[in-house]
PDB file of C-alpha atoms and ligand atoms in Angstrom:
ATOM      1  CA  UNK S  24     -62.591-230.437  20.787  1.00 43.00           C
ATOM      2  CA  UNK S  25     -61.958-228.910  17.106  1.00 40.00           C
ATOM      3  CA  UNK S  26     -58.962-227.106  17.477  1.00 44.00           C
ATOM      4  CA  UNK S  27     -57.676-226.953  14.389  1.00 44.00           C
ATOM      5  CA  UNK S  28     -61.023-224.928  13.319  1.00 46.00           C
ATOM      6  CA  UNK S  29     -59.199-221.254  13.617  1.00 49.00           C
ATOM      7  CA  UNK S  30     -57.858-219.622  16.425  1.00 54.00           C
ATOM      8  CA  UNK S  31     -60.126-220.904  19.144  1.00 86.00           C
ATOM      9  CA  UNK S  32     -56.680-221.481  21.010  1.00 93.00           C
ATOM     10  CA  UNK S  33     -54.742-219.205  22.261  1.00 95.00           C
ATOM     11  CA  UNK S  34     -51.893-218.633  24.416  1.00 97.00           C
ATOM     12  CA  UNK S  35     -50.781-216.305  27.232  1.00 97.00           C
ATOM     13  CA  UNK S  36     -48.083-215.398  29.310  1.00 98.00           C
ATOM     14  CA  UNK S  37     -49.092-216.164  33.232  1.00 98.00           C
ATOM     15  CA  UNK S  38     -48.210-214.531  36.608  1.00 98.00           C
ATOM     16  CA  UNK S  39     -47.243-215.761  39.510  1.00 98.00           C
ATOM     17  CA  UNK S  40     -51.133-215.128  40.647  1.00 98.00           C
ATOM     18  CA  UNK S  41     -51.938-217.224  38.231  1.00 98.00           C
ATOM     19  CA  UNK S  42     -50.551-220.183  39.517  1.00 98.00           C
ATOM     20  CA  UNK S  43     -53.870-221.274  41.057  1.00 97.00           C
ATOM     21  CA  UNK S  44     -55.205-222.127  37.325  1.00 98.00           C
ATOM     22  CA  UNK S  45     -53.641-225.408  37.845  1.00 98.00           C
ATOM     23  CA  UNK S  46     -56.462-226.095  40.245  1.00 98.00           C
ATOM     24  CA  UNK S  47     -58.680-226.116  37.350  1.00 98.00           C
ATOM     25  CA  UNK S  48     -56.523-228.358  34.846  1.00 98.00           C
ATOM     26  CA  UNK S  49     -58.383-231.979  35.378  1.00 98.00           C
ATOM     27  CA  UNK S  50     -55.293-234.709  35.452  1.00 98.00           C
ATOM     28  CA  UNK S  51     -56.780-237.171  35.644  1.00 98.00           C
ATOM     29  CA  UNK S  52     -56.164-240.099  32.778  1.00 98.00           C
ATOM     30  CA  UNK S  53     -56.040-243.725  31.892  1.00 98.00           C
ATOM     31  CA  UNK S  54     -52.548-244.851  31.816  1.00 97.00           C
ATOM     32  CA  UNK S  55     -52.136-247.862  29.852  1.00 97.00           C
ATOM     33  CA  UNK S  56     -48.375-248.305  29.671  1.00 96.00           C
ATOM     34  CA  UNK S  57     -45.220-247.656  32.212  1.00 98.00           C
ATOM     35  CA  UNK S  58     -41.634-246.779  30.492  1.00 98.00           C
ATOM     36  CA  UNK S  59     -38.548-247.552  32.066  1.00 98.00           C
ATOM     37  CA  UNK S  60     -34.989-247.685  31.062  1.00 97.00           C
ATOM     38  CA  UNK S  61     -32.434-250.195  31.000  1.00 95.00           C
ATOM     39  CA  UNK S  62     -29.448-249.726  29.626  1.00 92.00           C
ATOM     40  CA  UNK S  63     -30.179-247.479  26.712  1.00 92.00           C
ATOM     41  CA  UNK S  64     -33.002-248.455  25.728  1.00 95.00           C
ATOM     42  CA  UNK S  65     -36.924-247.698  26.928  1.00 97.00           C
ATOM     43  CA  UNK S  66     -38.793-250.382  27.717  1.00 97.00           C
ATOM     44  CA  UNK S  67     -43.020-250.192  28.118  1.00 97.00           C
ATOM     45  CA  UNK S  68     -44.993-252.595  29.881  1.00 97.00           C
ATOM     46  CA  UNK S  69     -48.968-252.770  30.163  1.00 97.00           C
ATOM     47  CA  UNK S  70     -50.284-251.151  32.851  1.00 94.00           C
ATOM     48  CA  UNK S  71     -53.955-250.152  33.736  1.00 96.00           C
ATOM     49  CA  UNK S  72     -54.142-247.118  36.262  1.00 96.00           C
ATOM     50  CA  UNK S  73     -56.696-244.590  36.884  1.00 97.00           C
ATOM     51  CA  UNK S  74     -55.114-241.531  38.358  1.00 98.00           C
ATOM     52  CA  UNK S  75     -57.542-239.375  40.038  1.00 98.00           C
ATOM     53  CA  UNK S  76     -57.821-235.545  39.747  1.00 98.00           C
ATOM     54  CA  UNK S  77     -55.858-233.335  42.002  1.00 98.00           C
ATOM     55  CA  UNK S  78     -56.916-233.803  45.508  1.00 97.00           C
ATOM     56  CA  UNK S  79     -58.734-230.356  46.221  1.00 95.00           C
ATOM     57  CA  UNK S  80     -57.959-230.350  49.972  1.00 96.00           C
ATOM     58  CA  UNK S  81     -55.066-232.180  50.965  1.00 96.00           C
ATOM     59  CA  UNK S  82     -50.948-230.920  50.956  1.00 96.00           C
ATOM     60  CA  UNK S  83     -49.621-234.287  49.144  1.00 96.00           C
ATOM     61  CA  UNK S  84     -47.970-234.160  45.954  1.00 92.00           C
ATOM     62  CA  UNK S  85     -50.626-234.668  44.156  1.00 95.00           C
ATOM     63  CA  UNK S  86     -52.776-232.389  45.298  1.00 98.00           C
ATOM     64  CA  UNK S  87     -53.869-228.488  44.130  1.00 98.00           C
ATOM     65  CA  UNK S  88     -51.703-227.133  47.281  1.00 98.00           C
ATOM     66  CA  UNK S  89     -49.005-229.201  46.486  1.00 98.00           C
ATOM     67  CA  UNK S  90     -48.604-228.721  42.735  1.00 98.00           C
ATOM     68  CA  UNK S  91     -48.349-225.090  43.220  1.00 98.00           C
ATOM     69  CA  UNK S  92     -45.960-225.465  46.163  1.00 98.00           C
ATOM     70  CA  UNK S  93     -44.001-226.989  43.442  1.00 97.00           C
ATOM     71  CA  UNK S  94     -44.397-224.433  40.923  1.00 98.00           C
ATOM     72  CA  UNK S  95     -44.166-221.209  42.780  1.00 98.00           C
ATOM     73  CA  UNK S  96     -40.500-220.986  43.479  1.00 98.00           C
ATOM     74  CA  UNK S  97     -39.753-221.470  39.943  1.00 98.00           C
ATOM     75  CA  UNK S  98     -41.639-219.221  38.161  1.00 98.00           C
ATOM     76  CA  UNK S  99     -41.281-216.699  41.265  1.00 98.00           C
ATOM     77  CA  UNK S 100     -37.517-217.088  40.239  1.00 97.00           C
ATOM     78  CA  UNK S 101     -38.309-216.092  36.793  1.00 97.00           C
ATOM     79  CA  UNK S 102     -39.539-219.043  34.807  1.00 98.00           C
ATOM     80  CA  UNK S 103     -41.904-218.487  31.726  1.00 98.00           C
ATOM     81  CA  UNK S 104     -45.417-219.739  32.878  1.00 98.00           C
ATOM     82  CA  UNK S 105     -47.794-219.890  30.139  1.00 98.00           C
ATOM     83  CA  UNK S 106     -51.181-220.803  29.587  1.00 98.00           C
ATOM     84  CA  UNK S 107     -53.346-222.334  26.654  1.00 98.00           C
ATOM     85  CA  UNK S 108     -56.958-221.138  26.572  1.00 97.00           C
ATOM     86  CA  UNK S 109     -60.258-222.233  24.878  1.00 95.00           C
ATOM     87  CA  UNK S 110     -62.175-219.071  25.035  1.00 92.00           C
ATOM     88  CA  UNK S 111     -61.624-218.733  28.827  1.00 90.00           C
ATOM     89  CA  UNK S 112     -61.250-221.934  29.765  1.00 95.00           C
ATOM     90  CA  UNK S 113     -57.808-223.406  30.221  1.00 97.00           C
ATOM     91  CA  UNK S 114     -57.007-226.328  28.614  1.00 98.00           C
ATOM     92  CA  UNK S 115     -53.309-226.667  29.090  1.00 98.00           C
ATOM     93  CA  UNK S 116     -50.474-225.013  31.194  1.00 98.00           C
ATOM     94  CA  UNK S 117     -46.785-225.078  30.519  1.00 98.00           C
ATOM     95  CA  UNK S 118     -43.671-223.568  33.288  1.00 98.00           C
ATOM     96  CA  UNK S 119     -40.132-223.360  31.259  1.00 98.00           C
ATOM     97  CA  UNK S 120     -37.442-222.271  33.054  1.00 98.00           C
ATOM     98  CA  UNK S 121     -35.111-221.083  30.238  1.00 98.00           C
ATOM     99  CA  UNK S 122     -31.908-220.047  32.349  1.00 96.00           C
ATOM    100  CA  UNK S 123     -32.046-223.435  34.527  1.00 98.00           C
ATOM    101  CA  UNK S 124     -28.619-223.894  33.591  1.00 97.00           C
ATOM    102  CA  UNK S 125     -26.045-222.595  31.104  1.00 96.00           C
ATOM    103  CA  UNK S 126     -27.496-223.483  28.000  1.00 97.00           C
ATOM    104  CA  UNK S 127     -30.172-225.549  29.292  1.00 98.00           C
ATOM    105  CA  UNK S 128     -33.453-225.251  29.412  1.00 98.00           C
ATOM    106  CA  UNK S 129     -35.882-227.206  31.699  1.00 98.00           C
ATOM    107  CA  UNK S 130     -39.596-227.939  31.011  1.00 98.00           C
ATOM    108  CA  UNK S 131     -40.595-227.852  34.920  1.00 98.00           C
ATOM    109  CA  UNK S 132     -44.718-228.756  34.478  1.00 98.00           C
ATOM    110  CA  UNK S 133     -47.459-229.256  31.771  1.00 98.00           C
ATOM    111  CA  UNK S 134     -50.919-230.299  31.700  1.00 98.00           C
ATOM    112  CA  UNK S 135     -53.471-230.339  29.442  1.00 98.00           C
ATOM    113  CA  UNK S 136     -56.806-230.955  30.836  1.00 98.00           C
ATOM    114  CA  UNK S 137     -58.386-234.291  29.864  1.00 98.00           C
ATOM    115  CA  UNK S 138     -61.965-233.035  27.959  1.00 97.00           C
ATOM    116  CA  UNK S 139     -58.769-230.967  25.639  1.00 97.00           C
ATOM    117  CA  UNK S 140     -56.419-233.542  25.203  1.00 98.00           C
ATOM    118  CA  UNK S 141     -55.160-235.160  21.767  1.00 98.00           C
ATOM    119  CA  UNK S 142     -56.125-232.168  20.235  1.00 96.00           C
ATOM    120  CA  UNK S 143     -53.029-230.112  19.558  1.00 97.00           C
ATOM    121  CA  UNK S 144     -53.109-228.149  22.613  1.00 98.00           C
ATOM    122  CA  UNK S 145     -49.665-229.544  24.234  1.00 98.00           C
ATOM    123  CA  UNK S 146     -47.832-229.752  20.861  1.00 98.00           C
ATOM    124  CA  UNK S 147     -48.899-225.857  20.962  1.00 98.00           C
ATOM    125  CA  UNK S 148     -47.523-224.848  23.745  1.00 98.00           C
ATOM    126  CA  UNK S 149     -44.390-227.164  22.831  1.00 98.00           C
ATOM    127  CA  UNK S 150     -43.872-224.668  19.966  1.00 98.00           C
ATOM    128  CA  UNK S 151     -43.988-222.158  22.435  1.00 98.00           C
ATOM    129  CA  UNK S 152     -41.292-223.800  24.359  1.00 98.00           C
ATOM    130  CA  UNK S 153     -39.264-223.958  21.728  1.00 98.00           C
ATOM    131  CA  UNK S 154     -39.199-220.750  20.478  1.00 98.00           C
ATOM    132  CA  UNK S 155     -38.389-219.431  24.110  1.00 98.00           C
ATOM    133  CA  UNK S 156     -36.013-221.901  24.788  1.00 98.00           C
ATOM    134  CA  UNK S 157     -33.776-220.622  21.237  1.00 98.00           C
ATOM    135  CA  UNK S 158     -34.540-217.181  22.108  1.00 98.00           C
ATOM    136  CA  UNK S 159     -33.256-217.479  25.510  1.00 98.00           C
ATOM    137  CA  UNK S 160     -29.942-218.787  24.018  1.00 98.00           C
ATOM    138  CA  UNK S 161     -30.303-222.241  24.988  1.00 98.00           C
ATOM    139  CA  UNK S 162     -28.852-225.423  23.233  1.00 98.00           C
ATOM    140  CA  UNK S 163     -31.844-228.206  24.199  1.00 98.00           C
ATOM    141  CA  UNK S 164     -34.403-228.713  26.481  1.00 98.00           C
ATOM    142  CA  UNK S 165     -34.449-230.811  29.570  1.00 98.00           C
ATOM    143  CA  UNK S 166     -37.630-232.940  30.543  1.00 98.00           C
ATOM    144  CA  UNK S 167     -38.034-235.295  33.295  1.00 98.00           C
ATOM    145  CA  UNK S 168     -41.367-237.176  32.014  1.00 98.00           C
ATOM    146  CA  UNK S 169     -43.827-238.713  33.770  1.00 97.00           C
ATOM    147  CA  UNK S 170     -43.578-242.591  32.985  1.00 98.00           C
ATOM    148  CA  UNK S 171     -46.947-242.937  31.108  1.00 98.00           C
ATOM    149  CA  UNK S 172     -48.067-243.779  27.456  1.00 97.00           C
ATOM    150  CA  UNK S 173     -49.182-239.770  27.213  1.00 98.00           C
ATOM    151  CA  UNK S 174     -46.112-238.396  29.004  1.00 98.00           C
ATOM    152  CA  UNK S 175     -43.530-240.404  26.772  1.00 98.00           C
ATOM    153  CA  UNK S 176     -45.705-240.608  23.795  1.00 98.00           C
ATOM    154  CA  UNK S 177     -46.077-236.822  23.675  1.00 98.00           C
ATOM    155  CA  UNK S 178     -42.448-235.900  23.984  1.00 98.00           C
ATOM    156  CA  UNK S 179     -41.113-238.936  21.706  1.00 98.00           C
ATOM    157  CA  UNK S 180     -43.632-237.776  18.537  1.00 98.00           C
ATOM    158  CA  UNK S 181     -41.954-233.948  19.179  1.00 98.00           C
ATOM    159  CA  UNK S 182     -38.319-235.740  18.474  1.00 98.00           C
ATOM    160  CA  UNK S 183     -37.140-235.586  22.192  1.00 98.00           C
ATOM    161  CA  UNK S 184     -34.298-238.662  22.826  1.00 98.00           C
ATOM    162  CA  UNK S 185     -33.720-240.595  25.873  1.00 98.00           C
ATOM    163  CA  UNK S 186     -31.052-238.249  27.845  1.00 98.00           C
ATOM    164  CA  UNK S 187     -27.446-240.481  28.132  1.00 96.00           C
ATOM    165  CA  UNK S 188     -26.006-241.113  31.117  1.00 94.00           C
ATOM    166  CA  UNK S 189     -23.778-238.012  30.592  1.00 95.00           C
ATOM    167  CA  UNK S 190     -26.242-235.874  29.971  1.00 96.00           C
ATOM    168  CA  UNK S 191     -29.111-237.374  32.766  1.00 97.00           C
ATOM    169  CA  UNK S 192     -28.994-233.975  35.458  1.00 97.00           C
ATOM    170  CA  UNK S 193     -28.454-235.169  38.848  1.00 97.00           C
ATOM    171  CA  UNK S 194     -30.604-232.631  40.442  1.00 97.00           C
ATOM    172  CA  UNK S 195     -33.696-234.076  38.589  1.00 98.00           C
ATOM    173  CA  UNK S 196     -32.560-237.443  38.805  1.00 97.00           C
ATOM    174  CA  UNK S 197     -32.271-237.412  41.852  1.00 98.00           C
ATOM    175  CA  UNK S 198     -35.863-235.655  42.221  1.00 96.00           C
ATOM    176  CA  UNK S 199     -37.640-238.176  40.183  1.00 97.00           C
ATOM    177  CA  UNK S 200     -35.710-241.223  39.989  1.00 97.00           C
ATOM    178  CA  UNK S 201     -38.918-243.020  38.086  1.00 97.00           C
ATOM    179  CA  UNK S 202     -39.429-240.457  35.319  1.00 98.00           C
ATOM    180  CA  UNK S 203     -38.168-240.946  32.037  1.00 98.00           C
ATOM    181  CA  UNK S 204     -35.543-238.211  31.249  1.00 98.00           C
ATOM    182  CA  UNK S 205     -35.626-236.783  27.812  1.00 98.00           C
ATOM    183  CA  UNK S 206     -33.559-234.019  25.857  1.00 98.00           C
ATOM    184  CA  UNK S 207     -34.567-232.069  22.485  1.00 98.00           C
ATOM    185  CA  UNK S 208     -31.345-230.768  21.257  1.00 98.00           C
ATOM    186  CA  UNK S 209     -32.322-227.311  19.146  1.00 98.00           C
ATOM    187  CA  UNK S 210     -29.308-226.982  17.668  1.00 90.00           C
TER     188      UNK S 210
HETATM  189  C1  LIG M 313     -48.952-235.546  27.815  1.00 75.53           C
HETATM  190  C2  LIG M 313     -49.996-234.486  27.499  1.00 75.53           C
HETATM  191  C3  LIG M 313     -49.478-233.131  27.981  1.00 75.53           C
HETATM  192  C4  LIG M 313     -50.223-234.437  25.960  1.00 75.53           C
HETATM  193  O1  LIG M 313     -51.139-233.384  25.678  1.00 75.53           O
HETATM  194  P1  LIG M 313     -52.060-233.328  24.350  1.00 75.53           P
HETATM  195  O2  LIG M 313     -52.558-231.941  24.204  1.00 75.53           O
HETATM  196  O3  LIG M 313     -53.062-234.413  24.405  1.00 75.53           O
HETATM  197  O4  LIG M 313     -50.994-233.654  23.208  1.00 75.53           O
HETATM  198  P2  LIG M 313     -51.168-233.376  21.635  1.00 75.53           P
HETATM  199  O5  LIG M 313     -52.618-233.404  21.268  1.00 75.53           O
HETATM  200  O6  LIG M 313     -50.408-232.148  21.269  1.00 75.53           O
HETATM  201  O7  LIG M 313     -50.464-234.691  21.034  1.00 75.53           O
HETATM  202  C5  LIG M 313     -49.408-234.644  20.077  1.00 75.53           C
HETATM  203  C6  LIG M 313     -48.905-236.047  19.863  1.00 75.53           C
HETATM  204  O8  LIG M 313     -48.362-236.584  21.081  1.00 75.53           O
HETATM  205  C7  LIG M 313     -48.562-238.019  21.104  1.00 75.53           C
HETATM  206  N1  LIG M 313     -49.454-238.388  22.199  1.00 75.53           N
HETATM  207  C8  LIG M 313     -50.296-237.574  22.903  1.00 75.53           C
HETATM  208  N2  LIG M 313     -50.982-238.291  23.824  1.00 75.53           N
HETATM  209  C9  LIG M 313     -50.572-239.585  23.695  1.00 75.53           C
HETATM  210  C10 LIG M 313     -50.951-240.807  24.341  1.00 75.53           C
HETATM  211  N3  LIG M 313     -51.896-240.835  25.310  1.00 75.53           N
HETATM  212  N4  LIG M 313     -50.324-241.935  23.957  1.00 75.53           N
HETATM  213  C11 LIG M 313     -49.388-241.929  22.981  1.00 75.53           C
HETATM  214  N5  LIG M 313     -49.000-240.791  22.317  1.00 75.53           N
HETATM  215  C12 LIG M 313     -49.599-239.647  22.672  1.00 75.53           C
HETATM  216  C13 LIG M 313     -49.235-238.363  19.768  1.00 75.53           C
HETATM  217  O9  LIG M 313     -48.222-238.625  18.812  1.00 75.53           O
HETATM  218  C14 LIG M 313     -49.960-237.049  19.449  1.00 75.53           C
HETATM  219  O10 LIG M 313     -50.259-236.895  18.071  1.00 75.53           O
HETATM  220  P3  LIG M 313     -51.654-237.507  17.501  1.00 75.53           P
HETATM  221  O11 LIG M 313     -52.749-237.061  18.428  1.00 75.53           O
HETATM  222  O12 LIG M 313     -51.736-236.901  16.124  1.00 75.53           O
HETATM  223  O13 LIG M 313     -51.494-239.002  17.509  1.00 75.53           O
HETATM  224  C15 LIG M 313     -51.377-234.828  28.172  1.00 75.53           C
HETATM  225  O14 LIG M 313     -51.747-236.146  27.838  1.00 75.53           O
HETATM  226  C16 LIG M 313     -51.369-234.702  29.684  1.00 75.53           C
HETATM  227  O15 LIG M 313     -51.556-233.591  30.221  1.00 75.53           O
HETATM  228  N6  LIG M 313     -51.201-235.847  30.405  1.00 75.53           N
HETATM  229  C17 LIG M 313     -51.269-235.848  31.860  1.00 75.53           C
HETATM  230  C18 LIG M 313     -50.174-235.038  32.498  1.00 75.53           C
HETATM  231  C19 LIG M 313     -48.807-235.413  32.003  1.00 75.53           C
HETATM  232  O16 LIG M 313     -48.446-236.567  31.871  1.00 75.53           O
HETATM  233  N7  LIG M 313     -48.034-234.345  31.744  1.00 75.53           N
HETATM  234  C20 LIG M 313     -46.648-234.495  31.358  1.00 75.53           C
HETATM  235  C21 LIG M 313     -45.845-234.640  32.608  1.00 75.53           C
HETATM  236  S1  LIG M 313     -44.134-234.712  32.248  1.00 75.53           S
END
């Protein structure tokens, strides 16, 4: 998809109502690597998954109910929920909860869907977090990454660093012991 042809993207601010738009983001992808860490350092190994789509009818975590289970209480609690849109077609969503704690801002969730992807729509709405993030006052942004080539590979080429064990939050930790956790300091 020709993004960079104009202003064919574009990107709004959501509502809570909205949250059902992430029914519509397809997830699915070819992972081809799995990160870990040991020690310090992050470590990728070949993988080959397929991961399906949201499942449109069940209450699992990976499912349409289940995703917005997960994202309702945040944004109801104030988090920015933002959308990026191809005409009106979404092609990527992004939930940033600014104030998550003093001086730290948490990316919570985003997708892009697949038929959009490597096209500049996530690094968009990365800018987006950004300039939120400093607006709200913070000094970096938190992200708890999926383990994949995308997840990592995305975040890495926007200058995030592997968080240290100081700065690792237990809260996510503790919530997603497998993801890779990542800071971008904006100071
Ligand atoms: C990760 C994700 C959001 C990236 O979205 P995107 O719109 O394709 O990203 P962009 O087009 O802005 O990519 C910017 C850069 O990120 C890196 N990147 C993106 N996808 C990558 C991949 N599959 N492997 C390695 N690096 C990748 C590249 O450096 C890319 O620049 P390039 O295309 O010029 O090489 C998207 O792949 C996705 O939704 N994946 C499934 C859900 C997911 O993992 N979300 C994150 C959960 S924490």
């Amino acid at each position: 998809m020709p993004i960079g042809d104009g202003n064919r993207l574009r990107i709004e601010q959501l509502r809570l109502e909205d949250l059902s738009l992430l029914g519509e983001i397809d997830r699915s992808e070819h992972q081809q690597f799995r990160y870990s860490v040991a020690g310090d350092q992050l470590i990728s190994r070949r993988f080959d998954f397929e991961v399906p789509g949201w499942d449109p009818v069940g209450h699992g975590d990976h499912s349409v109910t289940g995703i917005v289970s997960f994202a309702q209480p945040i944004v109801a609690r104030g988090a920015d929920f933002l959308g990026a849109f191809v005409a009106d077609e979404p092609a990527g969503l992004v939930i940033l909860d600014t104030k998550f704690e003093a001086g730290l801002s948490w990316l919570a969730l985003l997708y892009v869907d697949r038929v959009h992807r490597r096209g500049g729509v996530a690094s968009m709405l990365w800018s987006a977090t950004l300039r939120r993030s400093r607006a709200a006052g913070a000094a970096a942004v938190y992200v708890s990454a999926t383990p994949s080539d995308s997840a990592v590979g995305f975040y890495l080429s926007r200058g995030c660093h592997l968080a240290t064990r100081s700065e690792i939050n237990d809260g996510l930790y503790e919530l997603e012991p497998d993801d890779i956790h990542l800071i971008y300091d904006l100071s």
